JSON list of C-alpha atoms in Angstrom, two decimals:
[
{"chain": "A", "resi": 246, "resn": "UNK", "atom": "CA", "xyz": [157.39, 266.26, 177.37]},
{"chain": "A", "resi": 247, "resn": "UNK", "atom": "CA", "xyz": [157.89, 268.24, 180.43]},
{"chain": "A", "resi": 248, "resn": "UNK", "atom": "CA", "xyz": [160.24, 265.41, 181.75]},
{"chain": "A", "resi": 249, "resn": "UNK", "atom": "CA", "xyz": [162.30, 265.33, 178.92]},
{"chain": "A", "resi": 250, "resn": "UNK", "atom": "CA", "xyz": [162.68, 269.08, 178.68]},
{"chain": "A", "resi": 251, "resn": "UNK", "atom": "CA", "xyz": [163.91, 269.13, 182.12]},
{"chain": "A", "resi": 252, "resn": "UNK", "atom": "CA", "xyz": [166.55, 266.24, 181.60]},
{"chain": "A", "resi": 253, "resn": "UNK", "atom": "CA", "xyz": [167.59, 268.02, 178.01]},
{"chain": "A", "resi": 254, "resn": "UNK", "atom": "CA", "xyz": [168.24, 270.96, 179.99]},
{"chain": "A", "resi": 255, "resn": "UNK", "atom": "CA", "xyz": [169.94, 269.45, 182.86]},
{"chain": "A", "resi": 256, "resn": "UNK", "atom": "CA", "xyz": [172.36, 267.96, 179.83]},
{"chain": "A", "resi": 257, "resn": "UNK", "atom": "CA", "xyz": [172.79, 271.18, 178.76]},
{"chain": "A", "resi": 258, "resn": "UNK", "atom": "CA", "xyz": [170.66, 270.10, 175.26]},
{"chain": "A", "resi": 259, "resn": "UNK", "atom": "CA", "xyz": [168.61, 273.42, 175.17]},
{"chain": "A", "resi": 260, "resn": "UNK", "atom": "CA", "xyz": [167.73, 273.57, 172.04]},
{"chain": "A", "resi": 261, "resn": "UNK", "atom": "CA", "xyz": [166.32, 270.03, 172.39]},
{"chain": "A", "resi": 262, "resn": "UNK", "atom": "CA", "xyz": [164.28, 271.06, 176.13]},
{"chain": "A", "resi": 263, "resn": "UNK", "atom": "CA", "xyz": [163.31, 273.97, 174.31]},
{"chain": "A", "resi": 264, "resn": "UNK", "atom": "CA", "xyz": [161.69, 271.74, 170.67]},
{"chain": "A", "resi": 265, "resn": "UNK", "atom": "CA", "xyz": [160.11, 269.69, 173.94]},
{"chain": "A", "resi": 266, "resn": "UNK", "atom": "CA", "xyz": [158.59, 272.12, 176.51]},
{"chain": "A", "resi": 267, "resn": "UNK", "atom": "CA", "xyz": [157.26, 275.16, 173.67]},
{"chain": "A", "resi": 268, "resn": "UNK", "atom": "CA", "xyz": [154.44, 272.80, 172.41]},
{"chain": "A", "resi": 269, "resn": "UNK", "atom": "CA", "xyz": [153.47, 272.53, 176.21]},
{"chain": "A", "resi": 270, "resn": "UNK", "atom": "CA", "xyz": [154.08, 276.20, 176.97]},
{"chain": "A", "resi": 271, "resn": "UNK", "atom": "CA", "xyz": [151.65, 277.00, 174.08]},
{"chain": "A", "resi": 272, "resn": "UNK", "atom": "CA", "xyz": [149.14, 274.34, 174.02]},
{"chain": "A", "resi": 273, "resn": "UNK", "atom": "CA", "xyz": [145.76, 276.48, 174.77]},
{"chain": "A", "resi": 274, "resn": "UNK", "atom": "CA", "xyz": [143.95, 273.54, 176.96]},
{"chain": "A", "resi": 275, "resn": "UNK", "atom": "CA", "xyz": [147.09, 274.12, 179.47]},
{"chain": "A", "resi": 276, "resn": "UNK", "atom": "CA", "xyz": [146.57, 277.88, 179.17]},
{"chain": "A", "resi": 277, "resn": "UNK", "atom": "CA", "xyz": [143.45, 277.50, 180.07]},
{"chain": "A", "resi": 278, "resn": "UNK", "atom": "CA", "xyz": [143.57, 275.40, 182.81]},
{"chain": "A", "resi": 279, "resn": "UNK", "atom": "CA", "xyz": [143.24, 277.47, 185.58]},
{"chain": "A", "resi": 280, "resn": "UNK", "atom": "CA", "xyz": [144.59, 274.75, 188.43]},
{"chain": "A", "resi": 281, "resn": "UNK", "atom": "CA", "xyz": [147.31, 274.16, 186.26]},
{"chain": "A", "resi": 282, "resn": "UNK", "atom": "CA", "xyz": [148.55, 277.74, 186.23]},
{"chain": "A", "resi": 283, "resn": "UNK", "atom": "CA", "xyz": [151.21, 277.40, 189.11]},
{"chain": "A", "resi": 284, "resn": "UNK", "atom": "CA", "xyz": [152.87, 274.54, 186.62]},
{"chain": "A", "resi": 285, "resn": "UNK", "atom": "CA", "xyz": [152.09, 276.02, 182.96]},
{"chain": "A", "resi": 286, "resn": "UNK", "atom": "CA", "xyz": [154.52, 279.21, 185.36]},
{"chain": "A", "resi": 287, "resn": "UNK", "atom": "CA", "xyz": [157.28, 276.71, 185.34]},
{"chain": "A", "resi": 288, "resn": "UNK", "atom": "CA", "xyz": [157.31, 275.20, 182.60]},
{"chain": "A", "resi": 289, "resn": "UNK", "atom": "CA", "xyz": [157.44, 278.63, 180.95]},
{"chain": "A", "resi": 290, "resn": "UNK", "atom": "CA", "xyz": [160.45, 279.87, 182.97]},
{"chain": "A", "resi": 291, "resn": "UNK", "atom": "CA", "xyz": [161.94, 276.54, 182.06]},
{"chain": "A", "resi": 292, "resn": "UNK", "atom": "CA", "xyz": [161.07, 277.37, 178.50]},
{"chain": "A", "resi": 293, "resn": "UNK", "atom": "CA", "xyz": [162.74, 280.99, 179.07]},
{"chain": "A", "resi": 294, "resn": "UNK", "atom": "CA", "xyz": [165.86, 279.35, 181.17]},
{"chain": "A", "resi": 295, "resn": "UNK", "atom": "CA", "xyz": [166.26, 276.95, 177.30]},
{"chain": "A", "resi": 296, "resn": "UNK", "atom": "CA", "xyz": [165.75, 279.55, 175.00]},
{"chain": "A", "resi": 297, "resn": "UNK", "atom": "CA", "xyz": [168.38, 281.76, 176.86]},
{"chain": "A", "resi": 298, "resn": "UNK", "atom": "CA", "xyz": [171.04, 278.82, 176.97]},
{"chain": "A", "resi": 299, "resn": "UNK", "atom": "CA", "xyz": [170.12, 278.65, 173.51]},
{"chain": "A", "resi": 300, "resn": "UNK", "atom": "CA", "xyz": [170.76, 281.75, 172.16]},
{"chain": "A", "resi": 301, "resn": "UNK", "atom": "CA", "xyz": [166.92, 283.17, 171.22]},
{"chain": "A", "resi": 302, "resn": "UNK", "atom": "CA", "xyz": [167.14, 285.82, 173.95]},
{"chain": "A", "resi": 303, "resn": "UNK", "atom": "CA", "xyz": [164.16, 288.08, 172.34]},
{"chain": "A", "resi": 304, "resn": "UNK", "atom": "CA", "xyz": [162.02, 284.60, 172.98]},
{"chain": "A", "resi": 305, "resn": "UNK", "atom": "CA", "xyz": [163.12, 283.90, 175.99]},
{"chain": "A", "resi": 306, "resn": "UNK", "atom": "CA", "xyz": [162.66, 287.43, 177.36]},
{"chain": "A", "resi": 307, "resn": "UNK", "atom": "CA", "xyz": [158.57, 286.84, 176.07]},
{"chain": "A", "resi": 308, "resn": "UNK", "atom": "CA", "xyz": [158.33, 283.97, 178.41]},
{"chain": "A", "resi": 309, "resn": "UNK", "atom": "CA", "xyz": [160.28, 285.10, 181.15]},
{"chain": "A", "resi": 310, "resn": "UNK", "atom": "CA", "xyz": [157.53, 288.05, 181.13]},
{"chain": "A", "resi": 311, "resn": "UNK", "atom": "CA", "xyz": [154.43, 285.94, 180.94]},
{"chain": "A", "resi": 312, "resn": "UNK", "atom": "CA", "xyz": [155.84, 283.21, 183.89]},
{"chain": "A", "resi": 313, "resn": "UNK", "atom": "CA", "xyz": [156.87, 286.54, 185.94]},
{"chain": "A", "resi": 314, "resn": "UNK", "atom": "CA", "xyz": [153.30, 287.91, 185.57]},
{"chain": "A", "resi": 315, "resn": "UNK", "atom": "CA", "xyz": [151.81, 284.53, 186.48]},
{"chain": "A", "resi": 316, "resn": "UNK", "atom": "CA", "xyz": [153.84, 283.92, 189.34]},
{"chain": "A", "resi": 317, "resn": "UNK", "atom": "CA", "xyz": [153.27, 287.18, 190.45]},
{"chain": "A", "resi": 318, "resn": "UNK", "atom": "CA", "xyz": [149.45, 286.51, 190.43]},
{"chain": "A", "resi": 319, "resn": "UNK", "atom": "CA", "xyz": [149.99, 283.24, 192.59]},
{"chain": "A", "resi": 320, "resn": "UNK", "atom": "CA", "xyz": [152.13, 284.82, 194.84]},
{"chain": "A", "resi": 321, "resn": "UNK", "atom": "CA", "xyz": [155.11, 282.35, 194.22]},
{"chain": "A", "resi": 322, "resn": "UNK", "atom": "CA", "xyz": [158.10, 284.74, 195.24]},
{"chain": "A", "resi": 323, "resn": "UNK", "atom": "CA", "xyz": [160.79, 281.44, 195.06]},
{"chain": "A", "resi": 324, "resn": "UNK", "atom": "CA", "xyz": [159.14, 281.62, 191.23]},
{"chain": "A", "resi": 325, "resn": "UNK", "atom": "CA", "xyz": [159.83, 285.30, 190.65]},
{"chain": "A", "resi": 326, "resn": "UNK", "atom": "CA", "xyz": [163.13, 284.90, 192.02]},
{"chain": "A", "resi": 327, "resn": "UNK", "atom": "CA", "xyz": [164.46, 282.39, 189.35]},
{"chain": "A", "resi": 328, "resn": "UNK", "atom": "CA", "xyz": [162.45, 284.00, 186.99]},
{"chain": "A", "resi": 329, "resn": "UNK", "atom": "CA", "xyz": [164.20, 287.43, 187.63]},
{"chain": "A", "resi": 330, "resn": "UNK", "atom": "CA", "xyz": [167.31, 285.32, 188.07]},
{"chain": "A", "resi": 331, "resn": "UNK", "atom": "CA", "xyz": [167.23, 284.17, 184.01]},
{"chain": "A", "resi": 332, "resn": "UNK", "atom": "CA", "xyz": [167.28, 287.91, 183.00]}
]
């Protein structure tokens, strides 16, 4: 799902990388995985950078928030850039 969110995206289909990247963003067993958190981070911004193009700013603003505050936990400052970058 991931892969096909990012080539939606890339195709400028965001509504269709967003339908494909929120179930990942929200599934709880990738929440929870703690050496995961680094990618769930992406895949949120992602998530964010789909919504956006899509036109559900309040959403993407909610993710944008919750990648920004994980990146900023793993130290990822390339992260909070294009996180920071979407808003």
């Amino acid at each position: 799902r991931i892969q096909r969110g990012i080539v939606a995206l890339r195709a400028g289909n965001a509504a269709v990388a967003a339908a494909e990247l929120r179930p990942v963003a929200e599934d709880p067993a990738f929440a929870a995985a703690d050496d995961l958190r680094d990618v769930r981070a992406r895949v949120l911004s992602l998530l964010a950078q789909a919504l956006l193009d899509a036109g559900d700013s309040a959403s993407a603003a909610r993710f944008a928030r919750e990648s920004l505050g994980m990146l900023r936990a793993l130290g990822d400052a390339d992260g909070q850039r294009e996180v920071r970058d979407l808003q």
